[in-house]
Each structure stands twice: as structure tokens, then as C-alpha cells.
PDB file of C-alpha atoms and ligand atoms in Angstrom:
ATOM      1  CA  MET Y   1     -34.357   5.733 -28.062  1.00 60.00           C
ATOM      2  CA  THR Y   2     -31.784   6.334 -30.770  1.00 91.00           C
ATOM      3  CA  ALA Y   3     -32.389   9.174 -33.189  1.00 97.00           C
ATOM      4  CA  THR Y   4     -32.460   8.910 -36.963  1.00 98.00           C
ATOM      5  CA  ARG Y   5     -29.410  10.606 -38.469  1.00 98.00           C
ATOM      6  CA  ILE Y   6     -30.569  13.197 -41.027  1.00 98.00           C
ATOM      7  CA  ASP Y   7     -28.176  12.850 -43.969  1.00 98.00           C
ATOM      8  CA  GLY Y   8     -27.601  16.364 -45.345  1.00 98.00           C
ATOM      9  CA  LYS Y   9     -24.880  15.146 -47.663  1.00 98.00           C
ATOM     10  CA  GLU Y  10     -27.244  12.797 -49.451  1.00 98.00           C
ATOM     11  CA  PHE Y  11     -30.133  15.301 -49.409  1.00 98.00           C
ATOM     12  CA  SER Y  12     -27.968  18.139 -50.765  1.00 98.00           C
ATOM     13  CA  ALA Y  13     -26.780  15.892 -53.617  1.00 98.00           C
ATOM     14  CA  ARG Y  14     -30.449  15.384 -54.540  1.00 98.00           C
ATOM     15  CA  VAL Y  15     -31.080  19.160 -54.433  1.00 98.00           C
ATOM     16  CA  ARG Y  16     -28.045  19.803 -56.659  1.00 98.00           C
ATOM     17  CA  ALA Y  17     -29.151  17.102 -59.114  1.00 98.00           C
ATOM     18  CA  ASP Y  18     -32.633  18.661 -59.160  1.00 98.00           C
ATOM     19  CA  VAL Y  19     -31.112  22.106 -59.854  1.00 98.00           C
ATOM     20  CA  ALA Y  20     -28.975  20.628 -62.661  1.00 98.00           C
ATOM     21  CA  THR Y  21     -32.068  19.069 -64.273  1.00 98.00           C
ATOM     22  CA  HIS Y  22     -33.892  22.427 -64.216  1.00 98.00           C
ATOM     23  CA  VAL Y  23     -30.815  24.219 -65.586  1.00 98.00           C
ATOM     24  CA  ALA Y  24     -30.528  21.759 -68.484  1.00 98.00           C
ATOM     25  CA  ARG Y  25     -34.224  22.336 -69.294  1.00 97.00           C
ATOM     26  CA  LEU Y  26     -33.817  26.141 -69.145  1.00 98.00           C
ATOM     27  CA  LYS Y  27     -30.947  25.906 -71.628  1.00 98.00           C
ATOM     28  CA  ALA Y  28     -32.713  23.505 -73.981  1.00 98.00           C
ATOM     29  CA  ASP Y  29     -36.147  25.176 -73.952  1.00 98.00           C
ATOM     30  CA  HIS Y  30     -35.267  28.860 -73.533  1.00 98.00           C
ATOM     31  CA  GLY Y  31     -31.550  29.235 -74.337  1.00 98.00           C
ATOM     32  CA  ILE Y  32     -30.919  30.682 -70.859  1.00 98.00           C
ATOM     33  CA  THR Y  33     -27.974  29.712 -68.629  1.00 98.00           C
ATOM     34  CA  PRO Y  34     -28.235  30.853 -64.993  1.00 98.00           C
ATOM     35  CA  GLY Y  35     -25.135  32.745 -63.814  1.00 98.00           C
ATOM     36  CA  LEU Y  36     -23.782  33.299 -60.307  1.00 98.00           C
ATOM     37  CA  ALA Y  37     -21.185  35.978 -59.490  1.00 98.00           C
ATOM     38  CA  VAL Y  38     -19.196  35.531 -56.282  1.00 98.00           C
ATOM     39  CA  VAL Y  39     -17.106  38.419 -54.992  1.00 98.00           C
ATOM     40  CA  LEU Y  40     -14.294  37.840 -52.502  1.00 98.00           C
ATOM     41  CA  VAL Y  41     -12.386  40.752 -51.000  1.00 98.00           C
ATOM     42  CA  GLY Y  42      -9.124  39.799 -49.289  1.00 97.00           C
ATOM     43  CA  GLU Y  43      -7.565  36.434 -48.583  1.00 95.00           C
ATOM     44  CA  ASP Y  44      -9.343  34.989 -45.557  1.00 94.00           C
ATOM     45  CA  PRO Y  45      -8.478  31.256 -45.851  1.00 93.00           C
ATOM     46  CA  ALA Y  46     -11.931  29.964 -44.799  1.00 92.00           C
ATOM     47  CA  SER Y  47     -13.631  32.326 -47.280  1.00 95.00           C
ATOM     48  CA  GLN Y  48     -11.272  31.188 -50.052  1.00 96.00           C
ATOM     49  CA  VAL Y  49     -12.279  27.563 -49.412  1.00 95.00           C
ATOM     50  CA  TYR Y  50     -16.019  28.440 -49.510  1.00 94.00           C
ATOM     51  CA  VAL Y  51     -15.652  30.506 -52.696  1.00 96.00           C
ATOM     52  CA  ARG Y  52     -13.742  27.744 -54.496  1.00 96.00           C
ATOM     53  CA  SER Y  53     -16.365  25.220 -53.483  1.00 97.00           C
ATOM     54  CA  LYS Y  54     -19.208  27.500 -54.616  1.00 97.00           C
ATOM     55  CA  GLY Y  55     -17.556  28.023 -58.025  1.00 97.00           C
ATOM     56  CA  LYS Y  56     -17.011  24.302 -58.544  1.00 98.00           C
ATOM     57  CA  GLN Y  57     -20.565  23.300 -57.611  1.00 98.00           C
ATOM     58  CA  THR Y  58     -22.028  26.126 -59.742  1.00 98.00           C
ATOM     59  CA  VAL Y  59     -20.252  24.779 -62.829  1.00 98.00           C
ATOM     60  CA  GLU Y  60     -21.215  21.172 -61.945  1.00 98.00           C
ATOM     61  CA  ALA Y  61     -24.885  22.251 -61.919  1.00 98.00           C
ATOM     62  CA  GLY Y  62     -24.462  23.562 -65.479  1.00 98.00           C
ATOM     63  CA  MET Y  63     -24.499  27.252 -64.512  1.00 98.00           C
ATOM     64  CA  GLN Y  64     -22.035  29.991 -65.302  1.00 98.00           C
ATOM     65  CA  SER Y  65     -19.704  30.991 -62.481  1.00 98.00           C
ATOM     66  CA  PHE Y  66     -18.145  34.462 -62.363  1.00 98.00           C
ATOM     67  CA  GLU Y  67     -15.482  34.877 -59.680  1.00 98.00           C
ATOM     68  CA  HIS Y  68     -14.181  38.308 -58.716  1.00 98.00           C
ATOM     69  CA  LYS Y  69     -11.237  38.381 -56.315  1.00 97.00           C
ATOM     70  CA  LEU Y  70     -10.261  41.816 -55.064  1.00 98.00           C
ATOM     71  CA  PRO Y  71      -7.288  42.773 -52.888  1.00 98.00           C
ATOM     72  CA  VAL Y  72      -7.930  43.436 -49.195  1.00 98.00           C
ATOM     73  CA  GLU Y  73      -7.118  47.156 -49.615  1.00 98.00           C
ATOM     74  CA  THR Y  74      -9.827  47.663 -52.302  1.00 98.00           C
ATOM     75  CA  ALA Y  75     -11.745  50.920 -51.768  1.00 98.00           C
ATOM     76  CA  GLN Y  76     -15.436  50.501 -50.950  1.00 98.00           C
ATOM     77  CA  SER Y  77     -16.295  52.696 -53.950  1.00 98.00           C
ATOM     78  CA  ASP Y  78     -14.507  50.212 -56.251  1.00 98.00           C
ATOM     79  CA  LEU Y  79     -16.463  47.318 -54.750  1.00 98.00           C
ATOM     80  CA  LEU Y  80     -19.707  49.283 -55.208  1.00 98.00           C
ATOM     81  CA  ASN Y  81     -18.755  49.935 -58.856  1.00 98.00           C
ATOM     82  CA  LEU Y  82     -18.277  46.192 -59.389  1.00 98.00           C
ATOM     83  CA  VAL Y  83     -21.655  45.461 -57.749  1.00 99.00           C
ATOM     84  CA  ALA Y  84     -23.282  48.031 -60.059  1.00 99.00           C
ATOM     85  CA  ARG Y  85     -21.714  46.348 -63.110  1.00 98.00           C
ATOM     86  CA  LEU Y  86     -22.962  42.927 -61.952  1.00 99.00           C
ATOM     87  CA  ASN Y  87     -26.441  44.374 -61.288  1.00 99.00           C
ATOM     88  CA  ALA Y  88     -26.531  45.571 -64.904  1.00 98.00           C
ATOM     89  CA  ASP Y  89     -25.121  42.363 -66.437  1.00 98.00           C
ATOM     90  CA  PRO Y  90     -27.931  40.212 -67.907  1.00 98.00           C
ATOM     91  CA  ALA Y  91     -25.743  37.059 -67.744  1.00 98.00           C
ATOM     92  CA  VAL Y  92     -25.560  37.419 -63.942  1.00 98.00           C
ATOM     93  CA  HIS Y  93     -28.715  36.230 -62.135  1.00 98.00           C
ATOM     94  CA  GLY Y  94     -27.228  35.898 -58.650  1.00 98.00           C
ATOM     95  CA  ILE Y  95     -24.654  38.002 -56.789  1.00 98.00           C
ATOM     96  CA  LEU Y  96     -22.946  36.923 -53.582  1.00 98.00           C
ATOM     97  CA  VAL Y  97     -20.446  39.149 -51.789  1.00 98.00           C
ATOM     98  CA  GLN Y  98     -18.570  36.886 -49.394  1.00 97.00           C
ATOM     99  CA  LEU Y  99     -18.681  38.031 -45.759  1.00 96.00           C
ATOM    100  CA  PRO Y 100     -16.961  39.134 -43.627  1.00 95.00           C
ATOM    101  CA  LEU Y 101     -15.706  42.163 -45.568  1.00 97.00           C
ATOM    102  CA  PRO Y 102     -12.533  43.983 -44.466  1.00 97.00           C
ATOM    103  CA  ASP Y 103     -12.992  46.384 -41.519  1.00 97.00           C
ATOM    104  CA  HIS Y 104     -12.840  49.547 -43.645  1.00 98.00           C
ATOM    105  CA  MET Y 105     -16.034  48.544 -45.478  1.00 98.00           C
ATOM    106  CA  ASP Y 106     -19.652  49.060 -44.451  1.00 98.00           C
ATOM    107  CA  GLU Y 107     -21.204  45.617 -44.968  1.00 98.00           C
ATOM    108  CA  ALA Y 108     -24.792  46.862 -44.913  1.00 98.00           C
ATOM    109  CA  ALA Y 109     -24.043  49.516 -47.556  1.00 98.00           C
ATOM    110  CA  VAL Y 110     -22.471  46.916 -49.851  1.00 98.00           C
ATOM    111  CA  ILE Y 111     -25.232  44.318 -49.395  1.00 98.00           C
ATOM    112  CA  ASN Y 112     -27.969  46.899 -49.913  1.00 98.00           C
ATOM    113  CA  ALA Y 113     -26.294  47.981 -53.180  1.00 99.00           C
ATOM    114  CA  ILE Y 114     -27.007  44.541 -54.683  1.00 99.00           C
ATOM    115  CA  ASP Y 115     -30.146  44.356 -56.858  1.00 98.00           C
ATOM    116  CA  PRO Y 116     -32.625  42.597 -54.474  1.00 98.00           C
ATOM    117  CA  ALA Y 117     -33.717  40.338 -57.362  1.00 98.00           C
ATOM    118  CA  LYS Y 118     -30.102  39.083 -57.651  1.00 98.00           C
ATOM    119  CA  ASP Y 119     -29.476  38.910 -53.878  1.00 98.00           C
ATOM    120  CA  VAL Y 120     -29.123  35.118 -53.649  1.00 98.00           C
ATOM    121  CA  ASP Y 121     -27.958  35.428 -50.018  1.00 98.00           C
ATOM    122  CA  GLY Y 122     -31.288  37.038 -49.050  1.00 98.00           C
ATOM    123  CA  PHE Y 123     -29.433  39.619 -46.948  1.00 98.00           C
ATOM    124  CA  HIS Y 124     -30.706  42.796 -48.702  1.00 98.00           C
ATOM    125  CA  ILE Y 125     -32.986  44.792 -46.411  1.00 98.00           C
ATOM    126  CA  SER Y 126     -35.805  44.523 -48.934  1.00 98.00           C
ATOM    127  CA  ASN Y 127     -35.593  40.695 -48.959  1.00 98.00           C
ATOM    128  CA  VAL Y 128     -35.490  40.672 -45.137  1.00 98.00           C
ATOM    129  CA  GLY Y 129     -38.675  42.784 -45.121  1.00 98.00           C
ATOM    130  CA  ARG Y 130     -40.350  40.715 -47.820  1.00 98.00           C
ATOM    131  CA  LEU Y 131     -39.666  37.476 -45.892  1.00 98.00           C
ATOM    132  CA  ALA Y 132     -41.013  39.037 -42.682  1.00 97.00           C
ATOM    133  CA  THR Y 133     -44.202  40.199 -44.407  1.00 97.00           C
ATOM    134  CA  GLY Y 134     -44.888  37.007 -46.349  1.00 94.00           C
ATOM    135  CA  GLN Y 135     -44.027  38.363 -49.800  1.00 96.00           C
ATOM    136  CA  SER Y 136     -41.981  36.474 -52.349  1.00 94.00           C
ATOM    137  CA  ALA Y 137     -38.330  36.940 -51.311  1.00 97.00           C
ATOM    138  CA  MET Y 138     -34.834  35.600 -51.785  1.00 98.00           C
ATOM    139  CA  VAL Y 139     -34.303  33.536 -48.612  1.00 98.00           C
ATOM    140  CA  PRO Y 140     -30.924  33.066 -46.850  1.00 98.00           C
ATOM    141  CA  CYS Y 141     -29.345  29.766 -47.880  1.00 98.00           C
ATOM    142  CA  THR Y 142     -28.616  28.096 -44.535  1.00 98.00           C
ATOM    143  CA  PRO Y 143     -32.127  28.591 -43.081  1.00 98.00           C
ATOM    144  CA  LEU Y 144     -33.608  27.492 -46.422  1.00 98.00           C
ATOM    145  CA  GLY Y 145     -31.521  24.299 -46.212  1.00 98.00           C
ATOM    146  CA  CYS Y 146     -32.750  23.670 -42.643  1.00 98.00           C
ATOM    147  CA  LEU Y 147     -36.347  24.208 -43.777  1.00 98.00           C
ATOM    148  CA  MET Y 148     -35.938  21.678 -46.610  1.00 98.00           C
ATOM    149  CA  LEU Y 149     -34.568  19.075 -44.160  1.00 98.00           C
ATOM    150  CA  LEU Y 150     -37.437  19.728 -41.722  1.00 98.00           C
ATOM    151  CA  ARG Y 151     -40.121  19.517 -44.424  1.00 98.00           C
ATOM    152  CA  ASP Y 152     -38.560  16.266 -45.639  1.00 97.00           C
ATOM    153  CA  THR Y 153     -38.600  14.861 -42.085  1.00 97.00           C
ATOM    154  CA  PHE Y 154     -42.104  15.984 -41.008  1.00 97.00           C
ATOM    155  CA  GLY Y 155     -44.069  16.664 -44.155  1.00 96.00           C
ATOM    156  CA  SER Y 156     -46.196  19.519 -42.760  1.00 98.00           C
ATOM    157  CA  LEU Y 157     -44.682  21.680 -39.996  1.00 98.00           C
ATOM    158  CA  SER Y 158     -48.062  23.250 -39.148  1.00 98.00           C
ATOM    159  CA  GLY Y 159     -48.742  23.484 -35.409  1.00 98.00           C
ATOM    160  CA  LYS Y 160     -45.277  22.296 -34.341  1.00 98.00           C
ATOM    161  CA  THR Y 161     -43.505  24.053 -31.497  1.00 98.00           C
ATOM    162  CA  ALA Y 162     -40.103  25.312 -32.693  1.00 99.00           C
ATOM    163  CA  VAL Y 163     -37.233  26.827 -30.740  1.00 99.00           C
ATOM    164  CA  VAL Y 164     -34.426  28.555 -32.630  1.00 99.00           C
ATOM    165  CA  ILE Y 165     -31.334  29.038 -30.479  1.00 98.00           C
ATOM    166  CA  GLY Y 166     -29.429  32.079 -31.772  1.00 98.00           C
ATOM    167  CA  ARG Y 167     -30.611  35.439 -33.100  1.00 98.00           C
ATOM    168  CA  SER Y 168     -28.192  36.212 -35.948  1.00 97.00           C
ATOM    169  CA  ASN Y 169     -29.362  37.996 -39.091  1.00 96.00           C
ATOM    170  CA  ILE Y 170     -27.889  35.207 -41.252  1.00 96.00           C
ATOM    171  CA  VAL Y 171     -29.507  32.203 -39.547  1.00 98.00           C
ATOM    172  CA  GLY Y 172     -31.549  32.692 -36.351  1.00 98.00           C
ATOM    173  CA  LYS Y 173     -33.924  35.475 -37.393  1.00 98.00           C
ATOM    174  CA  PRO Y 174     -34.669  34.262 -40.959  1.00 98.00           C
ATOM    175  CA  MET Y 175     -35.035  30.680 -39.648  1.00 98.00           C
ATOM    176  CA  ALA Y 176     -37.676  31.870 -37.193  1.00 98.00           C
ATOM    177  CA  GLN Y 177     -39.495  33.728 -40.001  1.00 98.00           C
ATOM    178  CA  LEU Y 178     -39.514  30.635 -42.223  1.00 98.00           C
ATOM    179  CA  LEU Y 179     -40.847  28.410 -39.426  1.00 98.00           C
ATOM    180  CA  LEU Y 180     -43.544  30.989 -38.691  1.00 98.00           C
ATOM    181  CA  ARG Y 181     -44.487  31.024 -42.377  1.00 97.00           C
ATOM    182  CA  ASP Y 182     -44.902  27.233 -42.176  1.00 97.00           C
ATOM    183  CA  SER Y 183     -47.286  27.788 -39.204  1.00 98.00           C
ATOM    184  CA  CYS Y 184     -44.990  26.700 -36.359  1.00 98.00           C
ATOM    185  CA  THR Y 185     -45.233  28.284 -32.901  1.00 98.00           C
ATOM    186  CA  VAL Y 186     -41.794  29.882 -32.752  1.00 98.00           C
ATOM    187  CA  THR Y 187     -39.522  30.988 -29.922  1.00 98.00           C
ATOM    188  CA  ILE Y 188     -36.077  32.532 -30.429  1.00 98.00           C
ATOM    189  CA  ALA Y 189     -33.777  31.705 -27.506  1.00 98.00           C
ATOM    190  CA  HIS Y 190     -30.390  33.387 -27.018  1.00 97.00           C
ATOM    191  CA  SER Y 191     -27.598  34.050 -24.541  1.00 94.00           C
ATOM    192  CA  ARG Y 192     -29.884  36.061 -22.228  1.00 97.00           C
ATOM    193  CA  THR Y 193     -32.811  33.613 -22.244  1.00 98.00           C
ATOM    194  CA  ALA Y 194     -33.824  32.643 -18.703  1.00 98.00           C
ATOM    195  CA  ASP Y 195     -33.938  28.875 -18.130  1.00 98.00           C
ATOM    196  CA  ILE Y 196     -33.059  27.994 -21.702  1.00 98.00           C
ATOM    197  CA  ALA Y 197     -33.202  24.249 -20.912  1.00 98.00           C
ATOM    198  CA  GLU Y 198     -36.878  24.550 -19.984  1.00 98.00           C
ATOM    199  CA  VAL Y 199     -37.622  26.605 -23.134  1.00 98.00           C
ATOM    200  CA  VAL Y 200     -35.878  24.113 -25.442  1.00 98.00           C
ATOM    201  CA  ARG Y 201     -37.586  21.155 -23.723  1.00 98.00           C
ATOM    202  CA  ARG Y 202     -40.985  22.352 -25.067  1.00 98.00           C
ATOM    203  CA  ALA Y 203     -39.858  22.131 -28.692  1.00 98.00           C
ATOM    204  CA  ASP Y 204     -40.842  19.595 -31.349  1.00 98.00           C
ATOM    205  CA  ILE Y 205     -38.198  21.296 -33.538  1.00 99.00           C
ATOM    206  CA  VAL Y 206     -34.879  22.662 -32.250  1.00 99.00           C
ATOM    207  CA  VAL Y 207     -32.559  24.652 -34.537  1.00 99.00           C
ATOM    208  CA  ALA Y 208     -29.226  25.416 -32.854  1.00 98.00           C
ATOM    209  CA  ALA Y 209     -27.274  28.294 -34.424  1.00 98.00           C
ATOM    210  CA  VAL Y 210     -25.117  29.906 -31.768  1.00 97.00           C
ATOM    211  CA  GLY Y 211     -21.541  28.962 -32.614  1.00 96.00           C
ATOM    212  CA  ARG Y 212     -20.787  27.399 -29.204  1.00 97.00           C
ATOM    213  CA  PRO Y 213     -19.380  23.868 -29.390  1.00 98.00           C
ATOM    214  CA  GLN Y 214     -21.698  21.145 -28.023  1.00 98.00           C
ATOM    215  CA  MET Y 215     -23.751  23.648 -26.033  1.00 98.00           C
ATOM    216  CA  VAL Y 216     -27.057  21.753 -26.283  1.00 98.00           C
ATOM    217  CA  PRO Y 217     -27.090  18.546 -24.207  1.00 98.00           C
ATOM    218  CA  GLY Y 218     -29.536  15.646 -24.523  1.00 98.00           C
ATOM    219  CA  ASP Y 219     -31.382  16.537 -21.320  1.00 98.00           C
ATOM    220  CA  TRP Y 220     -32.620  19.800 -22.919  1.00 98.00           C
ATOM    221  CA  ILE Y 221     -34.405  17.823 -25.646  1.00 98.00           C
ATOM    222  CA  LYS Y 222     -38.024  16.651 -25.624  1.00 98.00           C
ATOM    223  CA  PRO Y 223     -38.138  12.914 -26.437  1.00 98.00           C
ATOM    224  CA  GLY Y 224     -38.726  12.459 -30.178  1.00 98.00           C
ATOM    225  CA  ALA Y 225     -37.912  16.087 -31.121  1.00 98.00           C
ATOM    226  CA  VAL Y 226     -36.129  16.852 -34.393  1.00 98.00           C
ATOM    227  CA  VAL Y 227     -32.832  18.669 -33.854  1.00 98.00           C
ATOM    228  CA  ILE Y 228     -31.087  20.686 -36.587  1.00 99.00           C
ATOM    229  CA  ASP Y 229     -27.502  21.621 -35.764  1.00 98.00           C
ATOM    230  CA  VAL Y 230     -26.208  24.640 -37.718  1.00 98.00           C
ATOM    231  CA  GLY Y 231     -22.968  25.017 -35.726  1.00 97.00           C
ATOM    232  CA  ILE Y 232     -19.570  24.225 -37.218  1.00 96.00           C
ATOM    233  CA  ASN Y 233     -16.919  24.514 -34.501  1.00 96.00           C
ATOM    234  CA  ARG Y 234     -13.366  23.230 -34.562  1.00 96.00           C
ATOM    235  CA  ILE Y 235     -12.201  21.855 -31.200  1.00 96.00           C
ATOM    236  CA  ASP Y 236      -9.022  20.226 -29.918  1.00 97.00           C
ATOM    237  CA  ALA Y 237      -9.139  16.439 -30.163  1.00 97.00           C
ATOM    238  CA  PRO Y 238      -6.169  15.033 -28.207  1.00 96.00           C
ATOM    239  CA  GLU Y 239      -7.847  11.596 -28.408  1.00 95.00           C
ATOM    240  CA  LEU Y 240      -7.010  11.627 -32.156  1.00 96.00           C
ATOM    241  CA  GLY Y 241      -3.335  12.418 -31.490  1.00 96.00           C
ATOM    242  CA  GLU Y 242      -1.235  15.346 -30.407  1.00 96.00           C
ATOM    243  CA  GLY Y 243      -2.272  18.675 -31.949  1.00 96.00           C
ATOM    244  CA  LYS Y 244      -5.313  17.131 -33.719  1.00 97.00           C
ATOM    245  CA  THR Y 245      -8.663  18.895 -34.025  1.00 97.00           C
ATOM    246  CA  ARG Y 246     -12.164  17.889 -35.111  1.00 96.00           C
ATOM    247  CA  LEU Y 247     -15.429  19.554 -36.136  1.00 97.00           C
ATOM    248  CA  VAL Y 248     -18.410  19.554 -33.793  1.00 98.00           C
ATOM    249  CA  GLY Y 249     -21.770  21.292 -33.861  1.00 98.00           C
ATOM    250  CA  ASP Y 250     -23.620  23.397 -31.299  1.00 98.00           C
ATOM    251  CA  VAL Y 251     -25.332  20.183 -30.193  1.00 98.00           C
ATOM    252  CA  ASP Y 252     -23.796  17.421 -28.102  1.00 98.00           C
ATOM    253  CA  PHE Y 253     -24.569  14.784 -30.728  1.00 98.00           C
ATOM    254  CA  ASP Y 254     -24.087  11.652 -28.621  1.00 97.00           C
ATOM    255  CA  SER Y 255     -26.378  12.634 -25.743  1.00 98.00           C
ATOM    256  CA  VAL Y 256     -28.955  14.320 -28.030  1.00 98.00           C
ATOM    257  CA  ALA Y 257     -29.128  11.213 -30.250  1.00 98.00           C
ATOM    258  CA  GLN Y 258     -30.252   9.212 -27.199  1.00 98.00           C
ATOM    259  CA  VAL Y 259     -33.376  11.378 -26.804  1.00 98.00           C
ATOM    260  CA  ALA Y 260     -34.251  13.030 -30.136  1.00 98.00           C
ATOM    261  CA  GLY Y 261     -36.333  11.492 -32.915  1.00 98.00           C
ATOM    262  CA  ALA Y 262     -33.908  12.763 -35.539  1.00 98.00           C
ATOM    263  CA  VAL Y 263     -30.759  14.880 -35.543  1.00 98.00           C
ATOM    264  CA  THR Y 264     -28.352  16.303 -38.116  1.00 98.00           C
ATOM    265  CA  PRO Y 265     -24.668  15.349 -37.721  1.00 98.00           C
ATOM    266  CA  VAL Y 266     -21.699  17.726 -38.005  1.00 98.00           C
ATOM    267  CA  PRO Y 267     -20.137  17.462 -40.509  1.00 97.00           C
ATOM    268  CA  GLY Y 268     -22.585  16.085 -43.093  1.00 98.00           C
ATOM    269  CA  GLY Y 269     -25.816  17.700 -41.909  1.00 98.00           C
ATOM    270  CA  VAL Y 270     -26.737  21.328 -42.580  1.00 98.00           C
ATOM    271  CA  GLY Y 271     -23.304  22.287 -43.998  1.00 97.00           C
ATOM    272  CA  PRO Y 272     -23.668  20.768 -47.488  1.00 97.00           C
ATOM    273  CA  MET Y 273     -27.208  22.172 -47.754  1.00 98.00           C
ATOM    274  CA  THR Y 274     -26.007  25.790 -47.778  1.00 97.00           C
ATOM    275  CA  ILE Y 275     -24.273  25.715 -51.180  1.00 97.00           C
ATOM    276  CA  ALA Y 276     -27.037  23.499 -52.615  1.00 98.00           C
ATOM    277  CA  CYS Y 277     -29.532  26.216 -51.603  1.00 98.00           C
ATOM    278  CA  LEU Y 278     -27.312  28.921 -53.084  1.00 98.00           C
ATOM    279  CA  LEU Y 279     -27.578  27.094 -56.420  1.00 98.00           C
ATOM    280  CA  ALA Y 280     -31.339  26.714 -55.919  1.00 98.00           C
ATOM    281  CA  ASN Y 281     -31.644  30.465 -55.202  1.00 98.00           C
ATOM    282  CA  THR Y 282     -29.625  31.316 -58.327  1.00 98.00           C
ATOM    283  CA  LEU Y 283     -31.962  29.150 -60.404  1.00 98.00           C
ATOM    284  CA  THR Y 284     -35.003  30.778 -58.748  1.00 98.00           C
ATOM    285  CA  ALA Y 285     -33.617  34.275 -59.439  1.00 98.00           C
ATOM    286  CA  CYS Y 286     -33.014  33.313 -63.082  1.00 98.00           C
ATOM    287  CA  CYS Y 287     -36.558  31.937 -63.507  1.00 98.00           C
ATOM    288  CA  ARG Y 288     -38.065  35.070 -61.956  1.00 97.00           C
ATOM    289  CA  ALA Y 289     -35.930  37.326 -64.201  1.00 97.00           C
ATOM    290  CA  ALA Y 290     -37.166  35.425 -67.261  1.00 97.00           C
ATOM    291  CA  ASN Y 291     -40.806  35.403 -66.072  1.00 97.00           C
ATOM    292  CA  LEU Y 292     -40.789  31.610 -65.998  1.00 97.00           C
ATOM    293  CA  PRO Y 293     -42.390  29.419 -63.277  1.00 96.00           C
ATOM    294  CA  GLU Y 294     -40.230  28.925 -60.175  1.00 94.00           C
ATOM    295  CA  PRO Y 295     -38.676  25.480 -59.677  1.00 94.00           C
ATOM    296  CA  GLU Y 296     -40.939  23.432 -57.403  1.00 93.00           C
ATOM    297  CA  GLY Y 297     -39.533  22.171 -54.104  1.00 93.00           C
ATOM    298  CA  LEU Y 298     -36.474  24.442 -54.309  1.00 96.00           C
ATOM    299  CA  THR Y 299     -37.962  27.608 -52.802  1.00 95.00           C
ATOM    300  CA  ALA Y 300     -39.430  28.523 -49.409  1.00 93.00           C
TER     301      ALA Y 300
HETATM  302  N1  GUN C   1     -19.810  34.011 -45.005  1.00 56.39           N
HETATM  303  C1  GUN C   1     -20.157  32.918 -44.276  1.00 56.39           C
HETATM  304  N2  GUN C   1     -21.366  32.456 -44.665  1.00 56.39           N
HETATM  305  C2  GUN C   1     -21.788  33.270 -45.646  1.00 56.39           C
HETATM  306  C3  GUN C   1     -22.958  33.295 -46.454  1.00 56.39           C
HETATM  307  O1  GUN C   1     -23.881  32.469 -46.331  1.00 56.39           O
HETATM  308  N3  GUN C   1     -23.009  34.283 -47.378  1.00 56.39           N
HETATM  309  C4  GUN C   1     -22.030  35.212 -47.523  1.00 56.39           C
HETATM  310  N4  GUN C   1     -22.184  36.152 -48.438  1.00 56.39           N
HETATM  311  N5  GUN C   1     -20.931  35.213 -46.793  1.00 56.39           N
HETATM  312  C5  GUN C   1     -20.817  34.245 -45.859  1.00 56.39           C
END
């Protein structure tokens, strides 16, 4: 059996086009332009790339982008003052503080200072609690992107057996909550799970989010299962030439594709969905702030 390749690049382009359509309607009918503020502290090269990409795609969707770049030595109190200003700014509907923050800052204190209604990352403790208790929440972007791909693949997820590999606050735990909300039977596996191969082999849905290159081989996968690979790992690739590297996921794509029903590639799977869902969350936050109906198909 050869798995279907789930095309996240194509799907995310559809999500972004859908967001842009809603944004154009909001402007025309209500005179409102959704705005996203992104805050970057320091000069981490990977974070700089993400932030640039977020800004560009925000503008392409017709929204306002506010970028705040602060030096690495910024005092936490100054960052908190900026967050307070953004909380109070009616043109800002979404606030994202790029992580990781420098070591002298308390990430939880900064994230929990963001107005939960503007917390488009879904990291604020009140959004975490609201997701866990089934209340309307802002949902973390990467798990939301995985959920959209799974709903598109299966239609209803009700009654499916799902295994999430990885227990991070950003992906593993919220992913498990979302699958539970869609009535899956959910297991979270992690580095201490006994006989992980046997646990994963029960799953109709596997979401791998551990950050270990090609950790999940094909013989862990139930035939026909749908496999979502969240990992983005850079590995040496001497076969491409001396000193070359390439990106791989947490899943061994070639062996998994022999067994699975469908699988996301890396790159081009989950990755492009994250920023698309950030735009969707910004639109959702804007609609909620204006007491307008939420955009259909773009929320959890
Ligand atoms: N750093 C890496 N991924 C993310 C993310 O999804 N949100 C934020 N705020 N920082 C990140």
C-alpha cells in the first residue's frame, strides 16, 4: 500500500485565501481591518525568519501587521509595558510574543499578561483551561492546523483511536484536547511510554510531535492509519554533497508511506498550516471583539 500524501502547502493556501475573503468582507461591510502584533525580543535567526514570514502573510491576507523588535537586553518590565499597550490598542486584535524569550525573562508571566481574547497563540493559561473544559478558546496554531488536515481527510473524527506522540504545551497537550473534543479515543505517548510501538500500532490517527528525526518507523503504524508529522529537524545529508543538510520530520516518511493510508510530508505538510492558522485565529479574535459571527471552518 502506498499512502496518500497530504498536501499542507496547497491546503494552507486555501485557508489563507479563505481568511483573505473574510477580511475583505469585514472591511467592506463593517469598516474593520483585523490587526496582528508580533513581538520579537533578540535576534535568534530562526525566530527572525518566522516573524518576517508572519508579517508578509498577514499583509497578503489584507490585515494590518504591527512588528515590534526589541533588543535582547530589554527588561521584562519594558516588554510587559509593550504588551499592556497592545492589549489596550483597538487596532490590535491578535498579539504574538515570539518564543523562546531570552533567559532573563519569565515566559509564563509574559504570556499570561496578554489579553486572553487577543492571545492568538492560545498559550494563555485561561485559553488552556477553556480548551480543556470545552469552552470557546483561542487554540494553538499548529494543533489547529493538524486538526484541519485530519477533518479534511476523515470528515468526522468521532470514535477514531488517536495517539499523540509528545507532551509539549505547544503541540502535544492541546492536540490531545482537540482530538478529545472531536470524540476520538486519545492516548498521549512520550519518552517514558512502555512499548511505544505497540501503543502507536493501535492508532487510526498518529500525530508525531517529539522533535526527534525519523523516530517513527513504518512498522509502528497500523495499515491505513493517517499520520501527521509535526517535526521539523535538520539532519546531515552527505548524499546531497559535502556539508549539505536536509529537513526531515519525526516520521520515517519512506517506510511509513508503505503502510499508512495518508501521511504529511516534511517540508510541505504541517509547517505551512501554522501561519495560516495564526491568520485564522487573528480573524476569529477580530470577529469576537466586534461581536460578529466567527468565520466557519477556520476555528476548532
Ligand atoms: N516559537 C516557535 N513556534 C512558536 C509559536 O507557535 N508561537 C510563538 N509565540 N513562538 C513560537
